[in-house]
Every structure is written in structure tokens, then in C-alpha cells.
Amino acid sequence: MNRLHRFLFKPAPAGGLGRARALFYGGLFLGYGPGSDLSAWGAISPELWRPVFPYPALAGPPPEVWLRVLEVVFELCLAAAALGILFPVAGPGAFVLGWALLALPNQFGRAYHVDAPVVMLLGVLAFSRAADAWTLGSLFPRVSPGAGGKRLPRVPDPARTESAVGDAGENGSLLSLSGVERGDCQGRISRASVEQRECFSVDSGSRVEMGQSGENGCRLSGEYRWPVQAARVVLCLVFVSAGLSKLRNAGWEWLNPQAQGFLLLDRWVSSTPWTDWGLLLAAHPGWLVAGAAATLGLELLYPLALVSRRLRPWLAAGALGLLLGFKAVLGPAFVALAFCHLWWWPWERWGESREGA
Amino acid sequence: MTALRRALVLAGLAVLVLGTVHEVVTGAEHWPFSSYPMFSRPLQPDTEGGSVRTVFRLRLIGVTTAGDTIPLRSDAWLAPFQEARLRVALRQLEDDPPRLRRALADVADRYETRRAAGRHDGPELAAIRLERHAWAVEPGAEPPVRFLGREVVLP
């Protein structure tokens, strides 16, 4: 249990989660925002309507005009969440409306899964404090004084920080250049400058190695770690489920080169893969077995990325390569799932090196 | 973080994990939960010990005002559908010709409405029809795919 708590709640800086949040919602806004026309599903003939969860009670698609209104609100929620504005409303709003709107295409024909991880991640973030940093309010505090979470007092003289000493508490703590914000923690701030906006280097003992100056305090809390870890768990669920489904539905027969050859040719006929490499692969049983084994192995081993920092970049890059390969030889494009891999990037360290430079 | 908040986070994560485990074990589909079964079922040859498999696919065909036929596969022409999703949806109506006819009329109306609005540059269509095409596929054969012909499902 302690390991699980450390995995989920070890204090982390607000900035890493804030950056990932801004990118994630910003990317979703570009993908599902103006131009995506989700409301068009409301105009489809009820003859093609095959409702599944969460629309089983409806006899046909909701009216297009209602969907248009919901779509506009959804886009506003995504934009606001990306900017960190009114996140307690925008986050849950994006989740609920995203679930309703992104589920809509799956009520026609059959359910597809390309957007499902996105909805789960929206659900994770909806209840997080992902907008405590990297918000519009923190960039322009005079314009939006209420945004950006709790603001700590500005300290004009960075030299004062040299004497601030302490540890981040187990439950997280707020540190500022003027020393320790909360009475239950002590910290040692070893370096600071007025240009540095945030500082995040926490070892396993939750010791703060760097301090922060400027407008915001250096926030460390489990609140900023669990959403990232939960997002990674969601990605692991997707891949390991795909691997287990193959074993459940086909067993090791899934590695049969003849079956894989049929699959590639079937997809070449019926779908729109980027390349005709499937035709070439289908003629080489050895390549087929190797490709199928690599796919299955990657999907089943993907969760190791949660616990192994060394394997993490390889597994994440391998998964992205796999999704690219699917498009190249099988046809379907898992753009949203590939985009969600931004959650593997160590944003807190990226920020530290950039800002410390 | 308070203990209550931690407990809520753990409960939420448990819902995600157990929901997915349920889908994997049962093969059910409660979107957004899924077992992600895409391509998980191996394709078998037509006969035991054989090496040929026949692939059947529905194709949506447009008949232009000039009398030419064109396959309707472009996302822009079929929006908001993509071809694969529309094909599956139409296949489910194959045993119900009146409903299939209404569904095809809907597809044709939307194509023309979007074309008139300048949202795609497809040709003007006089008719739309659904065909069932068959291919023989054989890994390693030369050529690996042989077109077996088409059957018009609806004029």
C-alpha cells in the first residue's frame, strides 16, 4: 500500500502537470474544436442509429441544433481548460460533454475506440488540480488575479532565499522564496533567481532541491502527481487490454503467419492504409511472425513503463511506432491515442532544465 | 492532500481498472470502456488446409450525371462518416431493404447538400448504389488479390 501511495501521491511540482494540462486540452481543442463538426451526427438518418452505452434509451440521434450548442460549450470548456481559466467548471464540463459528443459517432454501425482513452483522461483531469500552474492568470496576474491557484508573496531580493531551509512534507507543501509557507514543513532551497518561475527537483525523500522566485510559490503536492500517473495507467489499460484480447480471442494462434497474411491483405482491400507494405509483408511468413510477436509483446509489456524509467521512453516510442505501423499497413489512424502519449513526457524535468538554463 | 481525497482518487482509479478488466474478461463493450479487440480474431482460409480466403466488402458507388461510376470512399464526401463506419452501418441493414434504401437516400442527400455548400468538390451524382464486392486473397501468391466480381445490392 505504501508503494501504491508513493506511486500516486509522492509530492510533485505543479508546473509539470500544468504544462501537460495546457498541451493536452490545447491539442484537443485543435482536434475537436472548430471544424470538427461533431453536431453533424444529429442530422444522420435514424435508420442507421444503433444506440449503445451511453445512449441506449434514445430512438434516434439528438437534434442537430442541440448538439451544435453542446459542441460550442465543449469547445469553450476545452479552450478554458487549456488556458487554466475557470478550471473547476471547464474541466468537468469538458469531461461530461466530451463523453456525450465523442460517444455519438459510435452509435452508428459499431463502437470504435479511437476516442475512448481521451474521454477517460478528461475524466481523470476533471477532478484534479491541474490548473494550479501554467495558467493564463499566472502569465498575466493583473488581468486575471484569481487564476493560477494560490499566490505567494513576491520577494524582491533573491539573496534572501539562500537561507531558506526545509523539506517538503509528505503531504506536499508550499514553499516560497521567503521560506516555508506552511508550518509543517521545512525546506532547503539551494538555488534561486528572480528569472526562475518554478523549481522542481524532488528526490525520493521529497527533498526540495531548488526554490522558486517570481510571482508564484513552488508548489509540491501529491495533487500534482496522481493525475499524471492515472493518465499513464489509462494508456497502459488500452495497450494491455488489446494484448489480452488477442490472447483471449485467438491464443497463440494469433501469431500464425497465414492468419496475419490474410489480415494484411483483407485490410489492403477494404481499408485505406498509407502504404502497400502489407502486400510485401504478407508474402514473408517470417516477417509476419516477427511483427505479430513484437506487437503482442509490446502491448503486454507496455505497463512496465509505469515502473521502469529506463524502459519508459522505449516502450512509449515503440507504442507510437506501432500506431504508425497500424496506419501504414492496416489503415486505421489512432491519432488521439498517439497524442495522449504526451503524458509520458517528464514535463517537470523539462521545465526545470529549460528554466534553469 | 486529505485522506478522503486520496481515497476518492484510489476509488476512481479502481473504477477505471476494474471496468477495463470486466470488458476484457467478458468481451463486452460499454464505451468508453473496451477490451480493444481490434484485429484480435485471426482470419481463417475458406477450406481446411487451404490457402485462399474470400473477402467480401460493401462498396458505395456513385453514378454521375454523365453516367460514370465512382467509388465513394473519400471522408469529405461521406462526412461525418468515414467509409469503414458507414459500411458497417449499411451492412446491418442488408436484410431490411426499405430501411437500407432510406439510409442510402440519406447518404445521397447529405452528399449533395455538402457539395452544393462547397464543402467538397465531388461530382454531381444522379444516383447512389451499394455493391457487394468479392476478392480472393492468398498470402504469397502472385498476384495476392484477385477481384471476383460485384453484386449490386440496391440500384
Short mmCIF file of C-alpha atoms in Angstrom, two decimals:
data_model
loop_
_atom_site.label_atom_id
_atom_site.label_comp_id
_atom_site.label_asym_id
_atom_site.label_seq_id
_atom_site.Cartn_x
_atom_site.Cartn_y
_atom_site.Cartn_z
CA MET A 1 0.00 0.00 0.00
CA ASN A 2 2.88 2.32 0.79
CA ARG A 3 4.33 1.72 -2.66
CA LEU A 4 0.97 2.48 -4.24
CA HIS A 5 0.69 5.68 -2.23
CA ARG A 6 4.20 6.70 -3.20
CA PHE A 7 3.44 5.86 -6.82
CA LEU A 8 0.35 8.05 -6.85
CA PHE A 9 0.89 10.71 -4.23
CA LYS A 10 4.60 11.41 -3.91
CA PRO A 11 4.78 15.20 -3.92
CA ALA A 12 5.38 16.64 -7.35
CA PRO A 13 5.56 20.18 -8.70
CA ALA A 14 2.52 21.93 -10.03
CA GLY A 15 4.32 23.05 -13.15
CA GLY A 16 4.73 19.63 -14.75
CA LEU A 17 1.05 18.84 -14.52
CA GLY A 18 0.19 22.39 -15.59
CA ARG A 19 2.24 22.13 -18.76
CA ALA A 20 0.79 18.75 -19.66
CA ARG A 21 -2.72 20.08 -19.00
CA ALA A 22 -2.24 23.09 -21.23
CA LEU A 23 -0.89 20.92 -24.06
CA PHE A 24 -3.50 18.20 -23.66
CA TYR A 25 -6.55 20.46 -23.67
CA GLY A 26 -4.97 22.70 -26.29
CA GLY A 27 -4.42 19.74 -28.59
CA LEU A 28 -7.97 18.52 -28.01
CA PHE A 29 -9.26 21.97 -28.84
CA LEU A 30 -7.42 21.85 -32.15
CA GLY A 31 -8.63 18.31 -32.84
CA TYR A 32 -12.23 18.54 -31.68
CA GLY A 33 -12.72 22.28 -31.83
CA PRO A 34 -13.88 24.48 -34.68
CA GLY A 35 -14.04 22.47 -37.91
CA SER A 36 -14.64 19.06 -36.38
CA ASP A 37 -18.46 19.33 -36.76
CA LEU A 38 -19.50 16.69 -34.24
CA SER A 39 -23.02 18.11 -34.34
CA ALA A 40 -23.41 16.76 -37.90
CA TRP A 41 -24.20 13.38 -36.36
CA GLY A 42 -27.52 14.82 -35.29
CA ALA A 43 -28.61 15.00 -38.94
CA ILE A 44 -27.97 11.34 -39.75
CA SER A 45 -30.95 9.16 -40.61
CA PRO A 46 -32.38 7.25 -37.62
CA GLU A 47 -32.23 4.16 -39.85
CA LEU A 48 -28.51 3.99 -39.15
CA TRP A 49 -28.85 4.61 -35.41
CA ARG A 50 -27.65 1.64 -33.34
CA PRO A 51 -27.51 3.05 -29.82
CA VAL A 52 -25.14 1.60 -27.28
CA PHE A 53 -23.88 2.94 -23.99
CA PRO A 54 -24.45 5.79 -23.03
CA TYR A 55 -27.35 6.39 -25.48
CA PRO A 56 -29.44 3.20 -25.26
CA ALA A 57 -32.72 4.94 -24.48
CA LEU A 58 -32.82 7.29 -27.47
CA ALA A 59 -34.72 6.29 -30.61
CA GLY A 60 -32.54 8.46 -32.83
CA PRO A 61 -29.70 10.95 -32.66
CA PRO A 62 -30.33 14.12 -30.66
CA PRO A 63 -31.38 17.14 -32.75
CA GLU A 64 -28.52 18.77 -34.58
CA VAL A 65 -29.22 22.19 -33.11
CA TRP A 66 -28.89 20.84 -29.56
CA LEU A 67 -25.68 19.13 -30.47
CA ARG A 68 -24.38 22.34 -32.01
CA VAL A 69 -24.96 24.18 -28.73
CA LEU A 70 -23.28 21.40 -26.75
CA GLU A 71 -20.40 21.37 -29.19
CA VAL A 72 -19.79 25.10 -28.78
CA VAL A 73 -19.86 24.75 -24.98
CA PHE A 74 -17.49 21.77 -25.25
CA GLU A 75 -15.07 23.83 -27.33
CA LEU A 76 -15.25 26.67 -24.81
CA CYS A 77 -14.55 24.23 -21.98
CA LEU A 78 -11.51 22.84 -23.82
CA ALA A 79 -10.17 26.30 -24.52
CA ALA A 80 -10.74 27.46 -20.95
CA ALA A 81 -9.16 24.31 -19.53
CA ALA A 82 -6.13 24.73 -21.80
CA LEU A 83 -5.69 28.28 -20.53
CA GLY A 84 -6.44 27.32 -16.94
CA ILE A 85 -9.46 29.60 -16.73
CA LEU A 86 -12.35 28.52 -14.51
CA PHE A 87 -10.92 25.01 -14.48
CA PRO A 88 -13.23 23.68 -11.73
CA VAL A 89 -16.07 24.27 -14.21
CA ALA A 90 -14.26 23.81 -17.52
CA GLY A 91 -12.60 20.51 -16.57
CA PRO A 92 -15.76 18.62 -15.55
CA GLY A 93 -17.66 20.34 -18.37
CA ALA A 94 -15.16 19.08 -20.95
CA PHE A 95 -15.42 15.59 -19.48
CA VAL A 96 -19.22 15.34 -19.48
CA LEU A 97 -19.70 16.98 -22.86
CA GLY A 98 -16.75 15.12 -24.33
CA TRP A 99 -18.23 11.83 -23.21
CA ALA A 100 -21.60 12.71 -24.73
CA LEU A 101 -20.28 14.10 -28.01
CA LEU A 102 -17.39 11.72 -28.67
CA ALA A 103 -19.66 8.75 -27.95
CA LEU A 104 -22.07 9.91 -30.63
CA PRO A 105 -20.29 8.50 -33.73
CA ASN A 106 -20.17 5.13 -32.01
CA GLN A 107 -23.96 4.93 -32.09
CA PHE A 108 -23.77 4.35 -35.85
CA GLY A 109 -22.58 0.99 -37.09
CA ARG A 110 -20.42 -0.11 -34.22
CA ALA A 111 -18.38 1.25 -31.35
CA TYR A 112 -14.83 2.24 -32.18
CA HIS A 113 -12.18 3.02 -29.62
CA VAL A 114 -10.07 5.81 -31.05
CA ASP A 115 -11.53 8.46 -28.74
CA ALA A 116 -12.22 6.32 -25.68
CA PRO A 117 -8.88 6.98 -23.93
CA VAL A 118 -9.40 10.71 -24.44
CA VAL A 119 -12.68 10.59 -22.53
CA MET A 120 -11.05 8.64 -19.72
CA LEU A 121 -8.24 11.20 -19.49
CA LEU A 122 -10.77 14.02 -19.48
CA GLY A 123 -12.42 12.24 -16.56
CA VAL A 124 -9.14 11.94 -14.68
CA LEU A 125 -8.26 15.59 -15.15
CA ALA A 126 -11.76 16.85 -14.39
CA PHE A 127 -11.27 16.15 -10.72
CA SER A 128 -7.66 17.24 -10.49
CA ARG A 129 -5.94 20.47 -9.59
CA ALA A 130 -4.25 20.64 -12.95
CA ALA A 131 -4.76 24.38 -13.26
CA ASP A 132 -2.68 25.43 -10.27
CA ALA A 133 0.17 26.40 -12.60
CA TRP A 134 0.75 27.36 -16.18
CA THR A 135 -2.46 29.28 -16.49
CA LEU A 136 -3.33 32.46 -18.26
CA GLY A 137 -3.75 34.01 -14.83
CA SER A 138 -0.19 33.21 -13.82
CA LEU A 139 1.15 34.70 -17.05
CA PHE A 140 -0.94 37.85 -16.70
CA PRO A 141 -1.72 38.13 -12.99
CA ARG A 142 -3.04 41.69 -13.25
CA VAL A 143 -5.53 40.67 -15.90
CA SER A 144 -6.79 37.61 -14.09
CA PRO A 145 -5.91 37.96 -10.42
CA GLY A 146 -7.99 34.99 -9.33
CA ALA A 147 -6.47 32.43 -11.65
CA GLY A 148 -3.45 30.26 -11.21
CA GLY A 149 -4.13 28.89 -7.77
CA LYS A 150 -2.83 30.30 -4.53
CA ARG A 151 -0.43 33.14 -4.99
CA LEU A 152 2.52 33.60 -2.71
CA PRO A 153 4.13 36.91 -1.83
CA ARG A 154 6.72 38.31 -4.17
CA VAL A 155 10.20 38.51 -2.76
CA PRO A 156 12.28 41.22 -4.32
CA ASP A 157 15.68 40.08 -3.10
CA PRO A 158 16.79 36.63 -4.29
CA ALA A 159 19.70 36.65 -1.88
CA ARG A 160 17.25 36.08 0.93
CA THR A 161 16.44 32.66 -0.44
CA GLU A 162 19.89 31.30 0.30
CA SER A 163 18.98 30.92 3.91
CA ALA A 164 15.63 29.26 3.42
CA VAL A 165 15.88 25.63 4.51
CA GLY A 166 13.44 22.80 4.71
CA ASP A 167 11.90 19.56 3.43
CA ALA A 168 8.70 19.06 1.54
CA GLY A 169 6.17 17.46 3.79
CA GLU A 170 4.82 14.03 2.98
CA ASN A 171 1.53 15.53 2.01
CA GLY A 172 3.15 18.18 -0.09
CA SER A 173 4.00 21.70 0.84
CA LEU A 174 4.09 25.18 -0.46
CA LEU A 175 7.44 26.90 -0.46
CA SER A 176 8.24 30.42 -1.35
CA LEU A 177 11.39 32.44 -1.54
CA SER A 178 10.64 33.91 1.78
CA GLY A 179 10.96 30.47 3.31
CA VAL A 180 8.43 27.90 4.34
CA GLU A 181 4.81 28.67 3.64
CA ARG A 182 3.29 26.03 5.86
CA GLY A 183 4.25 25.37 9.38
CA ASP A 184 4.52 21.59 8.99
CA CYS A 185 7.43 21.54 6.61
CA GLN A 186 10.92 22.82 6.37
CA GLY A 187 12.86 23.12 3.15
CA ARG A 188 16.28 23.86 1.81
CA ILE A 189 16.31 25.99 -1.25
CA SER A 190 19.72 25.73 -2.78
CA ARG A 191 19.37 27.97 -5.80
CA ALA A 192 17.03 30.63 -6.91
CA SER A 193 16.86 33.60 -9.18
CA VAL A 194 14.23 36.15 -9.93
CA GLU A 195 14.01 34.89 -13.53
CA GLN A 196 13.12 31.40 -12.45
CA ARG A 197 9.39 30.92 -12.36
CA GLU A 198 9.30 27.46 -10.88
CA CYS A 199 11.63 24.89 -9.46
CA PHE A 200 11.06 21.23 -9.25
CA SER A 201 13.53 18.66 -8.24
CA VAL A 202 12.36 16.20 -5.70
CA ASP A 203 14.23 13.10 -4.72
CA SER A 204 12.71 10.02 -3.20
CA GLY A 205 12.79 11.62 0.21
CA SER A 206 10.73 14.53 -1.05
CA ARG A 207 13.58 16.94 -0.50
CA VAL A 208 13.24 20.16 -2.39
CA GLU A 209 16.49 20.93 -4.14
CA MET A 210 15.55 24.14 -5.84
CA GLY A 211 13.43 27.07 -4.93
CA GLN A 212 11.23 29.34 -6.90
CA SER A 213 11.10 33.01 -7.25
CA GLY A 214 8.82 35.34 -9.06
CA GLU A 215 5.08 35.55 -8.82
CA ASN A 216 4.20 32.04 -7.79
CA GLY A 217 5.35 29.83 -5.00
CA CYS A 218 6.93 26.44 -5.58
CA ARG A 219 4.09 24.05 -5.05
CA LEU A 220 4.74 20.41 -4.27
CA SER A 221 1.90 18.05 -3.62
CA GLY A 222 0.57 14.62 -4.39
CA GLU A 223 -2.26 16.52 -6.07
CA TYR A 224 0.12 17.21 -8.94
CA ARG A 225 1.33 13.65 -9.30
CA TRP A 226 -1.73 11.41 -9.27
CA PRO A 227 -3.36 12.82 -12.43
CA VAL A 228 -0.18 12.16 -14.41
CA GLN A 229 0.11 8.66 -13.02
CA ALA A 230 -3.58 7.96 -13.61
CA ALA A 231 -3.26 9.15 -17.21
CA ARG A 232 -0.38 6.74 -17.69
CA VAL A 233 -2.42 3.93 -16.14
CA VAL A 234 -5.20 4.64 -18.66
CA LEU A 235 -2.72 4.32 -21.54
CA CYS A 236 -1.45 1.07 -20.07
CA LEU A 237 -5.01 -0.25 -19.82
CA VAL A 238 -5.53 0.42 -23.52
CA PHE A 239 -2.46 -1.46 -24.67
CA VAL A 240 -2.54 -4.34 -22.24
CA SER A 241 -6.27 -4.84 -22.96
CA ALA A 242 -5.51 -5.06 -26.67
CA GLY A 243 -2.84 -7.67 -25.98
CA LEU A 244 -5.05 -9.69 -23.64
CA SER A 245 -7.92 -9.57 -26.14
CA LYS A 246 -5.69 -11.16 -28.74
CA LEU A 247 -4.78 -13.95 -26.35
CA ARG A 248 -8.38 -14.33 -25.23
CA ASN A 249 -9.85 -14.45 -28.74
CA ALA A 250 -7.11 -16.32 -30.57
CA GLY A 251 -4.48 -17.51 -28.13
CA TRP A 252 -1.04 -18.07 -29.62
CA GLU A 253 -2.78 -18.81 -32.92
CA TRP A 254 -2.73 -15.04 -33.33
CA LEU A 255 0.93 -15.40 -34.29
CA ASN A 256 0.03 -17.73 -37.17
CA PRO A 257 1.63 -16.18 -40.28
CA GLN A 258 -1.18 -17.35 -42.58
CA ALA A 259 -3.81 -15.61 -40.45
CA GLN A 260 -1.67 -12.47 -40.29
CA GLY A 261 -1.19 -12.58 -44.05
CA PHE A 262 -4.95 -12.77 -44.56
CA LEU A 263 -5.39 -9.86 -42.18
CA LEU A 264 -2.95 -7.63 -44.08
CA LEU A 265 -4.50 -8.48 -47.45
CA ASP A 266 -8.01 -8.05 -46.07
CA ARG A 267 -7.11 -4.59 -44.78
CA TRP A 268 -5.39 -3.64 -48.02
CA VAL A 269 -8.57 -4.48 -49.90
CA SER A 270 -11.06 -2.94 -47.53
CA SER A 271 -9.30 -0.05 -45.84
CA THR A 272 -7.01 2.81 -46.77
CA PRO A 273 -3.53 2.06 -45.42
CA TRP A 274 -0.82 4.58 -46.21
CA THR A 275 1.37 2.06 -47.99
CA ASP A 276 1.20 -1.28 -49.79
CA TRP A 277 3.79 -2.73 -47.46
CA GLY A 278 1.09 -5.11 -46.25
CA LEU A 279 1.26 -6.85 -49.62
CA LEU A 280 5.01 -7.31 -49.26
CA LEU A 281 4.80 -8.46 -45.66
CA ALA A 282 2.04 -10.94 -46.44
CA ALA A 283 4.41 -12.87 -48.69
CA HIS A 284 7.04 -13.35 -45.96
CA PRO A 285 5.88 -15.61 -43.11
CA GLY A 286 8.98 -14.89 -41.04
CA TRP A 287 8.36 -11.15 -41.06
CA LEU A 288 4.73 -11.73 -40.21
CA VAL A 289 5.57 -13.82 -37.15
CA ALA A 290 8.18 -11.30 -36.03
CA GLY A 291 5.79 -8.38 -36.49
CA ALA A 292 2.94 -10.13 -34.71
CA ALA A 293 5.19 -11.19 -31.82
CA ALA A 294 6.59 -7.68 -31.48
CA THR A 295 3.07 -6.23 -31.45
CA LEU A 296 1.81 -8.67 -28.85
CA GLY A 297 4.94 -8.32 -26.74
CA LEU A 298 4.82 -4.55 -26.77
CA GLU A 299 1.16 -4.47 -25.81
CA LEU A 300 1.60 -6.90 -22.93
CA LEU A 301 4.81 -5.31 -21.64
CA TYR A 302 3.62 -1.72 -22.00
CA PRO A 303 2.66 -1.40 -18.29
CA LEU A 304 6.34 -1.78 -17.39
CA ALA A 305 6.62 1.85 -18.43
CA LEU A 306 4.82 2.71 -15.21
CA VAL A 307 7.58 1.34 -13.02
CA SER A 308 10.75 1.45 -15.11
CA ARG A 309 12.16 4.83 -16.02
CA ARG A 310 14.76 3.11 -18.20
CA LEU A 311 12.17 1.24 -20.28
CA ARG A 312 9.64 4.08 -20.34
CA PRO A 313 10.94 6.02 -23.35
CA TRP A 314 11.48 2.83 -25.34
CA LEU A 315 8.02 1.49 -24.62
CA ALA A 316 6.34 4.82 -25.33
CA ALA A 317 8.31 5.27 -28.55
CA GLY A 318 7.60 1.67 -29.51
CA ALA A 319 3.88 2.19 -28.96
CA LEU A 320 3.93 5.30 -31.14
CA GLY A 321 5.77 3.32 -33.80
CA LEU A 322 3.16 0.59 -33.51
CA LEU A 323 0.33 3.05 -34.04
CA LEU A 324 2.18 4.46 -37.04
CA GLY A 325 2.62 0.93 -38.37
CA PHE A 326 -1.12 0.26 -37.97
CA LYS A 327 -1.85 3.24 -40.20
CA ALA A 328 0.83 2.24 -42.69
CA VAL A 329 -0.31 -1.34 -43.28
CA LEU A 330 -3.76 -1.76 -41.70
CA GLY A 331 -5.49 1.58 -42.26
CA PRO A 332 -6.93 2.92 -39.02
CA ALA A 333 -5.38 6.08 -37.62
CA PHE A 334 -5.12 6.25 -33.83
CA VAL A 335 -4.27 9.93 -33.75
CA ALA A 336 -5.94 10.66 -30.41
CA LEU A 337 -4.24 7.72 -28.71
CA ALA A 338 -0.87 8.76 -30.10
CA PHE A 339 -1.47 12.32 -28.90
CA CYS A 340 -2.25 11.05 -25.37
CA HIS A 341 1.33 9.78 -25.16
CA LEU A 342 2.34 13.31 -24.17
CA TRP A 343 1.61 12.15 -20.64
CA TRP A 344 4.77 10.06 -20.68
CA TRP A 345 6.95 13.11 -21.18
CA PRO A 346 8.67 14.25 -17.95
CA TRP A 347 7.30 17.77 -18.11
CA GLU A 348 8.52 18.72 -14.66
CA ARG A 349 12.13 17.98 -15.60
CA TRP A 350 11.77 19.63 -18.99
CA GLY A 351 10.65 22.79 -17.29
CA GLU A 352 13.49 22.67 -14.81
CA SER A 353 16.21 22.35 -17.42
CA ARG A 354 14.68 25.00 -19.66
CA GLU A 355 14.15 27.47 -16.91
CA GLY A 356 17.37 26.74 -15.18
CA ALA A 357 19.34 27.31 -18.36
CA MET B 1 -3.99 16.00 0.32
CA THR B 2 -6.60 14.82 2.73
CA ALA B 3 -7.18 11.13 3.39
CA LEU B 4 -10.67 11.43 1.92
CA ARG B 5 -9.31 12.92 -1.28
CA ARG B 6 -6.73 10.15 -1.58
CA ALA B 7 -9.44 7.57 -1.06
CA LEU B 8 -11.55 9.16 -3.80
CA VAL B 9 -8.61 9.10 -6.20
CA LEU B 10 -7.98 5.43 -5.43
CA ALA B 11 -11.68 4.65 -5.90
CA GLY B 12 -11.73 6.43 -9.26
CA LEU B 13 -8.66 4.57 -10.42
CA ALA B 14 -10.21 1.29 -9.27
CA VAL B 15 -13.28 2.03 -11.42
CA LEU B 16 -11.05 2.54 -14.47
CA VAL B 17 -9.06 -0.63 -13.88
CA LEU B 18 -11.96 -2.89 -12.88
CA GLY B 19 -14.16 -1.54 -15.68
CA THR B 20 -11.49 -2.43 -18.21
CA VAL B 21 -10.87 -5.84 -16.63
CA HIS B 22 -14.61 -6.54 -16.89
CA GLU B 23 -14.59 -5.71 -20.60
CA VAL B 24 -11.52 -7.88 -21.24
CA VAL B 25 -12.95 -10.86 -19.35
CA THR B 26 -16.47 -10.66 -20.78
CA GLY B 27 -15.73 -9.17 -24.19
CA ALA B 28 -18.49 -6.62 -23.53
CA GLU B 29 -18.44 -3.04 -24.75
CA HIS B 30 -19.52 -0.15 -22.51
CA TRP B 31 -17.96 2.82 -24.22
CA PRO B 32 -15.51 4.33 -23.26
CA PHE B 33 -14.58 1.07 -21.55
CA SER B 34 -13.42 -1.55 -24.01
CA SER B 35 -11.28 -4.63 -24.38
CA TYR B 36 -9.84 -3.11 -27.58
CA PRO B 37 -10.45 -6.29 -29.60
CA MET B 38 -9.49 -4.77 -32.96
CA PHE B 39 -7.73 -7.33 -35.18
CA SER B 40 -7.70 -9.84 -32.31
CA ARG B 41 -9.53 -12.60 -34.19
CA PRO B 42 -7.41 -14.50 -36.71
CA LEU B 43 -8.74 -14.81 -40.24
CA GLN B 44 -9.00 -18.40 -41.47
CA PRO B 45 -8.85 -19.80 -45.03
CA ASP B 46 -12.08 -20.80 -46.74
CA THR B 47 -11.37 -24.52 -46.54
CA GLU B 48 -9.40 -26.62 -44.12
CA GLY B 49 -5.83 -26.87 -45.26
CA GLY B 50 -6.50 -24.24 -47.91
CA SER B 51 -4.58 -21.06 -48.51
CA VAL B 52 -7.26 -18.82 -50.04
CA ARG B 53 -9.69 -16.61 -48.23
CA THR B 54 -12.57 -14.76 -49.84
CA VAL B 55 -13.09 -11.21 -48.63
CA PHE B 56 -16.49 -9.61 -49.09
CA ARG B 57 -16.89 -5.89 -48.78
CA LEU B 58 -19.72 -3.47 -49.42
CA ARG B 59 -18.83 -0.56 -51.65
CA LEU B 60 -20.81 2.62 -52.01
CA ILE B 61 -20.87 3.65 -55.67
CA GLY B 62 -21.91 6.99 -57.07
CA VAL B 63 -23.36 7.31 -60.59
CA THR B 64 -22.57 10.71 -62.03
CA THR B 65 -24.90 12.71 -64.25
CA ALA B 66 -22.63 11.70 -67.14
CA GLY B 67 -23.27 8.05 -66.36
CA ASP B 68 -19.84 7.26 -64.93
CA THR B 69 -19.49 5.30 -61.72
CA ILE B 70 -17.11 6.29 -58.93
CA PRO B 71 -16.43 4.60 -55.60
CA LEU B 72 -17.50 6.88 -52.72
CA ARG B 73 -14.61 6.45 -50.30
CA SER B 74 -13.48 9.98 -49.51
CA ASP B 75 -14.13 11.15 -45.94
CA ALA B 76 -15.11 14.58 -47.28
CA TRP B 77 -17.82 13.04 -49.47
CA LEU B 78 -19.24 10.83 -46.71
CA ALA B 79 -18.80 13.16 -43.71
CA PRO B 80 -19.38 12.89 -40.85
CA PHE B 81 -18.94 9.18 -41.62
CA GLN B 82 -15.72 7.55 -42.62
CA GLU B 83 -16.13 4.81 -45.17
CA ALA B 84 -15.45 1.95 -42.76
CA ARG B 85 -18.04 3.10 -40.22
CA LEU B 86 -20.67 3.75 -42.90
CA ARG B 87 -20.02 0.36 -44.47
CA VAL B 88 -20.63 -1.39 -41.15
CA ALA B 89 -23.78 0.65 -40.54
CA LEU B 90 -25.16 -0.20 -44.01
CA ARG B 91 -24.26 -3.87 -43.66
CA GLN B 92 -26.53 -4.07 -40.63
CA LEU B 93 -29.45 -3.06 -42.85
CA GLU B 94 -28.81 -5.54 -45.67
CA ASP B 95 -31.70 -7.74 -44.58
CA ASP B 96 -34.11 -4.81 -44.46
CA PRO B 97 -34.25 -3.31 -47.99
CA PRO B 98 -36.74 -0.49 -47.21
CA ARG B 99 -34.61 0.81 -44.37
CA LEU B 100 -31.46 0.35 -46.40
CA ARG B 101 -33.00 2.36 -49.22
CA ARG B 102 -33.91 5.20 -46.83
CA ALA B 103 -30.43 5.15 -45.35
CA LEU B 104 -28.85 5.38 -48.82
CA ALA B 105 -31.17 8.24 -49.72
CA ASP B 106 -29.93 10.00 -46.58
CA VAL B 107 -26.31 9.48 -47.64
CA ALA B 108 -27.07 10.83 -51.13
CA ASP B 109 -28.91 13.87 -49.73
CA ARG B 110 -26.03 14.74 -47.44
CA TYR B 111 -23.50 14.31 -50.25
CA GLU B 112 -25.44 16.70 -52.46
CA THR B 113 -26.13 19.21 -49.68
CA ARG B 114 -22.46 19.38 -48.77
CA ARG B 115 -21.42 19.58 -52.43
CA ALA B 116 -23.84 22.45 -53.04
CA ALA B 117 -22.44 24.22 -49.97
CA GLY B 118 -18.91 23.89 -51.35
CA ARG B 119 -17.78 21.56 -48.58
CA HIS B 120 -16.36 19.05 -51.06
CA ASP B 121 -15.52 19.04 -54.75
CA GLY B 122 -17.06 15.71 -55.72
CA PRO B 123 -19.01 15.37 -58.99
CA GLU B 124 -22.75 15.81 -59.14
CA LEU B 125 -24.45 12.45 -58.69
CA ALA B 126 -27.56 11.14 -60.41
CA ALA B 127 -27.77 8.02 -58.23
CA ILE B 128 -26.06 6.16 -55.48
CA ARG B 129 -25.95 2.41 -55.06
CA LEU B 130 -24.48 -0.23 -52.85
CA GLU B 131 -22.44 -3.10 -54.25
CA ARG B 132 -21.00 -6.18 -52.65
CA HIS B 133 -17.54 -6.96 -53.96
CA ALA B 134 -15.58 -10.16 -53.50
CA TRP B 135 -11.84 -10.73 -53.58
CA ALA B 136 -9.78 -13.87 -53.22
CA VAL B 137 -6.71 -13.22 -51.12
CA GLU B 138 -3.77 -15.55 -50.84
CA PRO B 139 -0.61 -14.63 -48.95
CA GLY B 140 2.45 -15.13 -51.08
CA ALA B 141 0.52 -15.69 -54.31
CA GLU B 142 1.17 -13.63 -57.41
CA PRO B 143 -0.97 -11.52 -57.60
CA PRO B 144 -2.09 -11.88 -53.97
CA VAL B 145 -5.55 -10.41 -54.51
CA ARG B 146 -7.96 -11.41 -57.29
CA PHE B 147 -11.16 -9.46 -57.87
CA LEU B 148 -14.03 -11.93 -58.11
CA GLY B 149 -16.80 -9.57 -59.17
CA ARG B 150 -19.56 -7.43 -57.79
CA GLU B 151 -23.18 -7.81 -56.93
CA VAL B 152 -25.41 -4.76 -56.90
CA VAL B 153 -27.37 -4.75 -53.70
CA LEU B 154 -29.53 -1.77 -54.49
CA PRO B 155 -29.89 0.22 -57.75
#
